[in-house]
Amino acid sequence: ASLSRPTPPRAAPPHPAHRVPPDPVQLVFGGYSSGAHVASSLLLRPDVLQSHALPAAASELCDGVLHLSGVLGTRPTAHSTAPSWGPRLLVAFVFGRTAASVPSPVHALEAGLRQGRAVPPHLLVGCKKEVFGINLLDACFCSREFATVLQHAGVPALLEEVDSDHWRVLSSVGLSRQLHHHLVASRWPCTSAN
């Protein structure tokens, strides 16, 4: 004869009034490095979004934008302290004859905000030493300036800088801590005031 364990009684499901509703699904766009450039460039092009049957306003398409060490500029802005030849040389080297047509998200952002475009909350994580502490390409890695433009327009924008360089940031403890803090503990972008 076999012995079997008695089955423990199952707990009754909680009364519907006591259930905690699930968190709303949040859609966040963004990217790392050139992925941030592509995401930002796309979100700032209502004509392209509409041509794919998407809402023209990025704020209607997603709840937030997350850029990690993003290439958010392809040329210096008025506030840039980096030499202007660095970004021009890099863009010309990478894109050749089409370099002049490569969008600069920080410039497109300024223009879009002047036109009254609705922009979702942003979380930008930059590196304290993007190019090993050499400011040659700071106009390209311009998370701080991008965040400032957003904040001046009243768009919720958080800027965090981790103690890393561009090429090691994805495996850095600092990035892991910042992402956990904002996405898990603080539930960004749910907590952003729109």
PDB file of C-alpha atoms in Angstrom:
ATOM      1  CA  ALA A   1       0.000   0.000   0.000  1.00  0.00           C
ATOM      2  CA  SER A   2       1.260   3.445  -0.790  1.00  0.00           C
ATOM      3  CA  LEU A   3       1.102   6.295   1.599  1.00  0.00           C
ATOM      4  CA  SER A   4       0.165   9.673   0.268  1.00  0.00           C
ATOM      5  CA  ARG A   5       0.445  13.023   1.898  1.00  0.00           C
ATOM      6  CA  PRO A   6      -2.738  14.868   2.552  1.00  0.00           C
ATOM      7  CA  THR A   7      -3.288  17.792   0.229  1.00  0.00           C
ATOM      8  CA  PRO A   8      -3.181  21.073   2.131  1.00  0.00           C
ATOM      9  CA  PRO A   9      -6.280  23.209   1.783  1.00  0.00           C
ATOM     10  CA  ARG A  10      -5.991  25.970  -0.823  1.00  0.00           C
ATOM     11  CA  ALA A  11      -6.349  29.503   0.349  1.00  0.00           C
ATOM     12  CA  ALA A  12      -9.365  31.300  -0.978  1.00  0.00           C
ATOM     13  CA  PRO A  13      -8.536  33.985  -3.550  1.00  0.00           C
ATOM     14  CA  PRO A  14      -8.716  37.491  -2.144  1.00  0.00           C
ATOM     15  CA  HIS A  15     -11.987  39.318  -2.432  1.00  0.00           C
ATOM     16  CA  PRO A  16     -11.986  41.462  -5.614  1.00  0.00           C
ATOM     17  CA  ALA A  17     -12.093  44.636  -3.530  1.00  0.00           C
ATOM     18  CA  HIS A  18      -8.792  43.633  -1.863  1.00  0.00           C
ATOM     19  CA  ARG A  19      -6.849  42.801  -5.026  1.00  0.00           C
ATOM     20  CA  VAL A  20      -4.073  45.157  -5.950  1.00  0.00           C
ATOM     21  CA  PRO A  21      -4.570  46.318  -9.523  1.00  0.00           C
ATOM     22  CA  PRO A  22      -1.645  45.560 -11.820  1.00  0.00           C
ATOM     23  CA  ASP A  23       0.632  48.386 -12.772  1.00  0.00           C
ATOM     24  CA  PRO A  24      -0.323  49.965 -16.056  1.00  0.00           C
ATOM     25  CA  VAL A  25       1.806  48.834 -18.944  1.00  0.00           C
ATOM     26  CA  GLN A  26       4.364  51.499 -19.753  1.00  0.00           C
ATOM     27  CA  LEU A  27       5.872  51.823 -23.207  1.00  0.00           C
ATOM     28  CA  VAL A  28       9.333  53.358 -23.163  1.00  0.00           C
ATOM     29  CA  PHE A  29      11.374  54.140 -26.285  1.00  0.00           C
ATOM     30  CA  GLY A  30      15.058  54.823 -26.368  1.00  0.00           C
ATOM     31  CA  GLY A  31      18.422  53.311 -26.929  1.00  0.00           C
ATOM     32  CA  TYR A  32      22.115  53.199 -26.234  1.00  0.00           C
ATOM     33  CA  SER A  33      24.643  55.243 -28.211  1.00  0.00           C
ATOM     34  CA  SER A  34      23.512  55.490 -31.838  1.00  0.00           C
ATOM     35  CA  GLY A  35      20.298  53.687 -30.860  1.00  0.00           C
ATOM     36  CA  ALA A  36      19.412  56.744 -28.776  1.00  0.00           C
ATOM     37  CA  HIS A  37      20.143  58.886 -31.848  1.00  0.00           C
ATOM     38  CA  VAL A  38      17.815  56.811 -34.018  1.00  0.00           C
ATOM     39  CA  ALA A  39      15.019  56.681 -31.405  1.00  0.00           C
ATOM     40  CA  SER A  40      15.226  60.392 -30.691  1.00  0.00           C
ATOM     41  CA  SER A  41      15.401  61.315 -34.369  1.00  0.00           C
ATOM     42  CA  LEU A  42      12.328  59.192 -35.105  1.00  0.00           C
ATOM     43  CA  LEU A  43      10.283  60.504 -32.171  1.00  0.00           C
ATOM     44  CA  LEU A  44      10.985  64.071 -33.309  1.00  0.00           C
ATOM     45  CA  ARG A  45       9.646  63.388 -36.833  1.00  0.00           C
ATOM     46  CA  PRO A  46       5.839  63.500 -36.758  1.00  0.00           C
ATOM     47  CA  ASP A  47       5.733  63.114 -40.543  1.00  0.00           C
ATOM     48  CA  VAL A  48       7.560  59.774 -40.349  1.00  0.00           C
ATOM     49  CA  LEU A  49       5.422  58.553 -37.444  1.00  0.00           C
ATOM     50  CA  GLN A  50       2.207  59.428 -39.316  1.00  0.00           C
ATOM     51  CA  SER A  51       3.431  57.760 -42.510  1.00  0.00           C
ATOM     52  CA  HIS A  52       3.481  54.501 -40.529  1.00  0.00           C
ATOM     53  CA  ALA A  53      -0.012  55.041 -39.098  1.00  0.00           C
ATOM     54  CA  LEU A  54       1.373  56.039 -35.694  1.00  0.00           C
ATOM     55  CA  PRO A  55       0.380  59.083 -33.635  1.00  0.00           C
ATOM     56  CA  ALA A  56       2.271  62.172 -34.757  1.00  0.00           C
ATOM     57  CA  ALA A  57       2.940  63.273 -31.181  1.00  0.00           C
ATOM     58  CA  ALA A  58       5.595  61.212 -29.428  1.00  0.00           C
ATOM     59  CA  SER A  59       3.748  61.826 -26.151  1.00  0.00           C
ATOM     60  CA  GLU A  60       0.789  59.845 -27.565  1.00  0.00           C
ATOM     61  CA  LEU A  61       3.043  57.048 -28.776  1.00  0.00           C
ATOM     62  CA  CYS A  62       5.002  56.274 -25.624  1.00  0.00           C
ATOM     63  CA  ASP A  63       5.061  57.010 -21.910  1.00  0.00           C
ATOM     64  CA  GLY A  64       8.729  57.854 -21.683  1.00  0.00           C
ATOM     65  CA  VAL A  65      12.061  57.997 -23.459  1.00  0.00           C
ATOM     66  CA  LEU A  66      15.219  56.420 -22.024  1.00  0.00           C
ATOM     67  CA  HIS A  67      18.605  57.242 -23.531  1.00  0.00           C
ATOM     68  CA  LEU A  68      21.820  55.592 -22.356  1.00  0.00           C
ATOM     69  CA  SER A  69      25.017  57.419 -23.294  1.00  0.00           C
ATOM     70  CA  GLY A  70      23.172  58.684 -26.336  1.00  0.00           C
ATOM     71  CA  VAL A  71      24.657  60.300 -29.413  1.00  0.00           C
ATOM     72  CA  LEU A  72      22.182  63.168 -29.276  1.00  0.00           C
ATOM     73  CA  GLY A  73      24.096  65.766 -31.255  1.00  0.00           C
ATOM     74  CA  THR A  74      25.867  65.678 -34.605  1.00  0.00           C
ATOM     75  CA  ARG A  75      27.128  69.234 -34.449  1.00  0.00           C
ATOM     76  CA  PRO A  76      27.880  71.672 -31.639  1.00  0.00           C
ATOM     77  CA  THR A  77      25.182  73.874 -30.183  1.00  0.00           C
ATOM     78  CA  ALA A  78      25.521  77.434 -28.953  1.00  0.00           C
ATOM     79  CA  HIS A  79      26.320  76.126 -25.456  1.00  0.00           C
ATOM     80  CA  SER A  80      28.907  73.540 -26.488  1.00  0.00           C
ATOM     81  CA  THR A  81      32.417  73.897 -25.095  1.00  0.00           C
ATOM     82  CA  ALA A  82      33.892  71.087 -27.189  1.00  0.00           C
ATOM     83  CA  PRO A  83      35.817  71.838 -30.377  1.00  0.00           C
ATOM     84  CA  SER A  84      33.442  71.894 -33.359  1.00  0.00           C
ATOM     85  CA  TRP A  85      35.754  69.946 -35.642  1.00  0.00           C
ATOM     86  CA  GLY A  86      35.440  66.709 -33.589  1.00  0.00           C
ATOM     87  CA  PRO A  87      31.770  66.004 -34.311  1.00  0.00           C
ATOM     88  CA  ARG A  88      32.068  67.224 -37.914  1.00  0.00           C
ATOM     89  CA  LEU A  89      34.996  64.871 -38.527  1.00  0.00           C
ATOM     90  CA  LEU A  90      33.233  61.910 -36.897  1.00  0.00           C
ATOM     91  CA  VAL A  91      29.968  62.425 -38.806  1.00  0.00           C
ATOM     92  CA  ALA A  92      31.831  62.923 -42.099  1.00  0.00           C
ATOM     93  CA  PHE A  93      33.890  59.772 -41.488  1.00  0.00           C
ATOM     94  CA  VAL A  94      30.856  57.627 -40.638  1.00  0.00           C
ATOM     95  CA  PHE A  95      28.358  59.006 -43.176  1.00  0.00           C
ATOM     96  CA  GLY A  96      30.554  60.312 -45.985  1.00  0.00           C
ATOM     97  CA  ARG A  97      28.727  62.414 -48.587  1.00  0.00           C
ATOM     98  CA  THR A  98      25.411  62.132 -46.724  1.00  0.00           C
ATOM     99  CA  ALA A  99      26.824  63.693 -43.533  1.00  0.00           C
ATOM    100  CA  ALA A 100      24.964  66.965 -44.028  1.00  0.00           C
ATOM    101  CA  SER A 101      21.610  65.153 -43.948  1.00  0.00           C
ATOM    102  CA  VAL A 102      22.251  63.320 -40.649  1.00  0.00           C
ATOM    103  CA  PRO A 103      19.826  64.697 -38.048  1.00  0.00           C
ATOM    104  CA  SER A 104      21.018  66.210 -34.813  1.00  0.00           C
ATOM    105  CA  PRO A 105      18.433  65.283 -32.147  1.00  0.00           C
ATOM    106  CA  VAL A 106      19.297  68.141 -29.769  1.00  0.00           C
ATOM    107  CA  HIS A 107      18.790  70.660 -32.576  1.00  0.00           C
ATOM    108  CA  ALA A 108      15.573  68.954 -33.754  1.00  0.00           C
ATOM    109  CA  LEU A 109      14.325  68.933 -30.151  1.00  0.00           C
ATOM    110  CA  GLU A 110      14.826  72.681 -29.804  1.00  0.00           C
ATOM    111  CA  ALA A 111      13.007  73.282 -33.092  1.00  0.00           C
ATOM    112  CA  GLY A 112      10.175  70.877 -32.225  1.00  0.00           C
ATOM    113  CA  LEU A 113       9.602  72.423 -28.820  1.00  0.00           C
ATOM    114  CA  ARG A 114       9.459  75.888 -30.405  1.00  0.00           C
ATOM    115  CA  GLN A 115       6.714  74.515 -32.671  1.00  0.00           C
ATOM    116  CA  GLY A 116       4.791  73.263 -29.626  1.00  0.00           C
ATOM    117  CA  ARG A 117       5.415  69.535 -30.062  1.00  0.00           C
ATOM    118  CA  ALA A 118       4.328  67.405 -27.108  1.00  0.00           C
ATOM    119  CA  VAL A 119       7.269  65.398 -25.796  1.00  0.00           C
ATOM    120  CA  PRO A 120       7.057  62.560 -23.244  1.00  0.00           C
ATOM    121  CA  PRO A 121       9.160  62.447 -20.049  1.00  0.00           C
ATOM    122  CA  HIS A 122      12.827  61.600 -20.561  1.00  0.00           C
ATOM    123  CA  LEU A 123      15.391  59.734 -18.500  1.00  0.00           C
ATOM    124  CA  LEU A 124      18.919  60.348 -19.755  1.00  0.00           C
ATOM    125  CA  VAL A 125      21.866  58.428 -18.371  1.00  0.00           C
ATOM    126  CA  GLY A 126      25.192  59.821 -19.479  1.00  0.00           C
ATOM    127  CA  CYS A 127      28.762  59.043 -18.557  1.00  0.00           C
ATOM    128  CA  LYS A 128      31.032  61.322 -16.565  1.00  0.00           C
ATOM    129  CA  LYS A 129      33.840  60.462 -18.991  1.00  0.00           C
ATOM    130  CA  GLU A 130      32.104  59.630 -22.281  1.00  0.00           C
ATOM    131  CA  VAL A 131      35.314  59.555 -24.319  1.00  0.00           C
ATOM    132  CA  PHE A 132      37.723  58.791 -21.474  1.00  0.00           C
ATOM    133  CA  GLY A 133      37.375  62.337 -20.147  1.00  0.00           C
ATOM    134  CA  ILE A 134      38.511  63.993 -23.384  1.00  0.00           C
ATOM    135  CA  ASN A 135      35.931  66.586 -24.451  1.00  0.00           C
ATOM    136  CA  LEU A 136      36.580  66.081 -28.166  1.00  0.00           C
ATOM    137  CA  LEU A 137      33.139  64.555 -28.823  1.00  0.00           C
ATOM    138  CA  ASP A 138      31.112  66.098 -25.997  1.00  0.00           C
ATOM    139  CA  ALA A 139      28.901  67.797 -28.595  1.00  0.00           C
ATOM    140  CA  CYS A 140      27.840  64.311 -29.714  1.00  0.00           C
ATOM    141  CA  PHE A 141      27.312  62.889 -26.224  1.00  0.00           C
ATOM    142  CA  CYS A 142      25.221  65.790 -24.962  1.00  0.00           C
ATOM    143  CA  SER A 143      22.802  64.217 -22.470  1.00  0.00           C
ATOM    144  CA  ARG A 144      23.206  67.142 -20.086  1.00  0.00           C
ATOM    145  CA  GLU A 145      22.359  69.711 -22.755  1.00  0.00           C
ATOM    146  CA  PHE A 146      19.459  67.601 -24.062  1.00  0.00           C
ATOM    147  CA  ALA A 147      18.004  67.365 -20.534  1.00  0.00           C
ATOM    148  CA  THR A 148      18.417  71.118 -20.032  1.00  0.00           C
ATOM    149  CA  VAL A 149      16.514  71.881 -23.256  1.00  0.00           C
ATOM    150  CA  LEU A 150      13.682  69.591 -22.119  1.00  0.00           C
ATOM    151  CA  GLN A 151      13.573  71.039 -18.608  1.00  0.00           C
ATOM    152  CA  HIS A 152      13.505  74.635 -19.867  1.00  0.00           C
ATOM    153  CA  ALA A 153      10.465  73.709 -21.971  1.00  0.00           C
ATOM    154  CA  GLY A 154       8.714  72.186 -18.941  1.00  0.00           C
ATOM    155  CA  VAL A 155       9.152  68.560 -20.059  1.00  0.00           C
ATOM    156  CA  PRO A 156       9.940  66.180 -17.175  1.00  0.00           C
ATOM    157  CA  ALA A 157      13.556  65.170 -17.719  1.00  0.00           C
ATOM    158  CA  LEU A 158      15.892  63.371 -15.363  1.00  0.00           C
ATOM    159  CA  LEU A 159      19.631  63.329 -15.952  1.00  0.00           C
ATOM    160  CA  GLU A 160      21.925  60.861 -14.260  1.00  0.00           C
ATOM    161  CA  GLU A 161      25.650  60.581 -14.875  1.00  0.00           C
ATOM    162  CA  VAL A 162      27.474  57.385 -14.023  1.00  0.00           C
ATOM    163  CA  ASP A 163      31.168  57.022 -13.350  1.00  0.00           C
ATOM    164  CA  SER A 164      32.008  55.270 -16.596  1.00  0.00           C
ATOM    165  CA  ASP A 165      32.966  55.864 -20.194  1.00  0.00           C
ATOM    166  CA  HIS A 166      30.818  55.244 -23.237  1.00  0.00           C
ATOM    167  CA  TRP A 167      32.227  51.801 -24.017  1.00  0.00           C
ATOM    168  CA  ARG A 168      31.953  50.325 -20.504  1.00  0.00           C
ATOM    169  CA  VAL A 169      28.691  51.863 -19.337  1.00  0.00           C
ATOM    170  CA  LEU A 170      26.420  48.925 -20.209  1.00  0.00           C
ATOM    171  CA  SER A 171      28.304  46.654 -17.821  1.00  0.00           C
ATOM    172  CA  SER A 172      28.790  49.281 -15.117  1.00  0.00           C
ATOM    173  CA  VAL A 173      27.426  48.974 -11.601  1.00  0.00           C
ATOM    174  CA  GLY A 174      26.479  52.660 -11.749  1.00  0.00           C
ATOM    175  CA  LEU A 175      24.139  52.111 -14.696  1.00  0.00           C
ATOM    176  CA  SER A 176      22.604  49.063 -13.055  1.00  0.00           C
ATOM    177  CA  ARG A 177      21.924  51.053  -9.887  1.00  0.00           C
ATOM    178  CA  GLN A 178      20.430  54.004 -11.774  1.00  0.00           C
ATOM    179  CA  LEU A 179      18.147  51.801 -13.867  1.00  0.00           C
ATOM    180  CA  HIS A 180      16.986  49.863 -10.808  1.00  0.00           C
ATOM    181  CA  HIS A 181      16.356  53.081  -8.896  1.00  0.00           C
ATOM    182  CA  HIS A 182      14.358  54.764 -11.636  1.00  0.00           C
ATOM    183  CA  LEU A 183      12.597  51.871 -13.367  1.00  0.00           C
ATOM    184  CA  VAL A 184      11.946  49.559 -10.417  1.00  0.00           C
ATOM    185  CA  ALA A 185      12.024  51.505  -7.155  1.00  0.00           C
ATOM    186  CA  SER A 186      10.650  54.824  -8.439  1.00  0.00           C
ATOM    187  CA  ARG A 187       8.528  53.276 -11.234  1.00  0.00           C
ATOM    188  CA  TRP A 188       9.561  55.894 -13.806  1.00  0.00           C
ATOM    189  CA  PRO A 189       7.843  57.077 -16.049  1.00  0.00           C
ATOM    190  CA  CYS A 190       4.697  56.414 -13.964  1.00  0.00           C
ATOM    191  CA  THR A 191       5.936  58.944 -11.448  1.00  0.00           C
ATOM    192  CA  SER A 192       6.707  61.679 -14.002  1.00  0.00           C
ATOM    193  CA  ALA A 193       4.371  64.619 -14.005  1.00  0.00           C
ATOM    194  CA  ASN A 194       3.120  65.111 -17.546  1.00  0.00           C
TER     195      ASN A 194
END
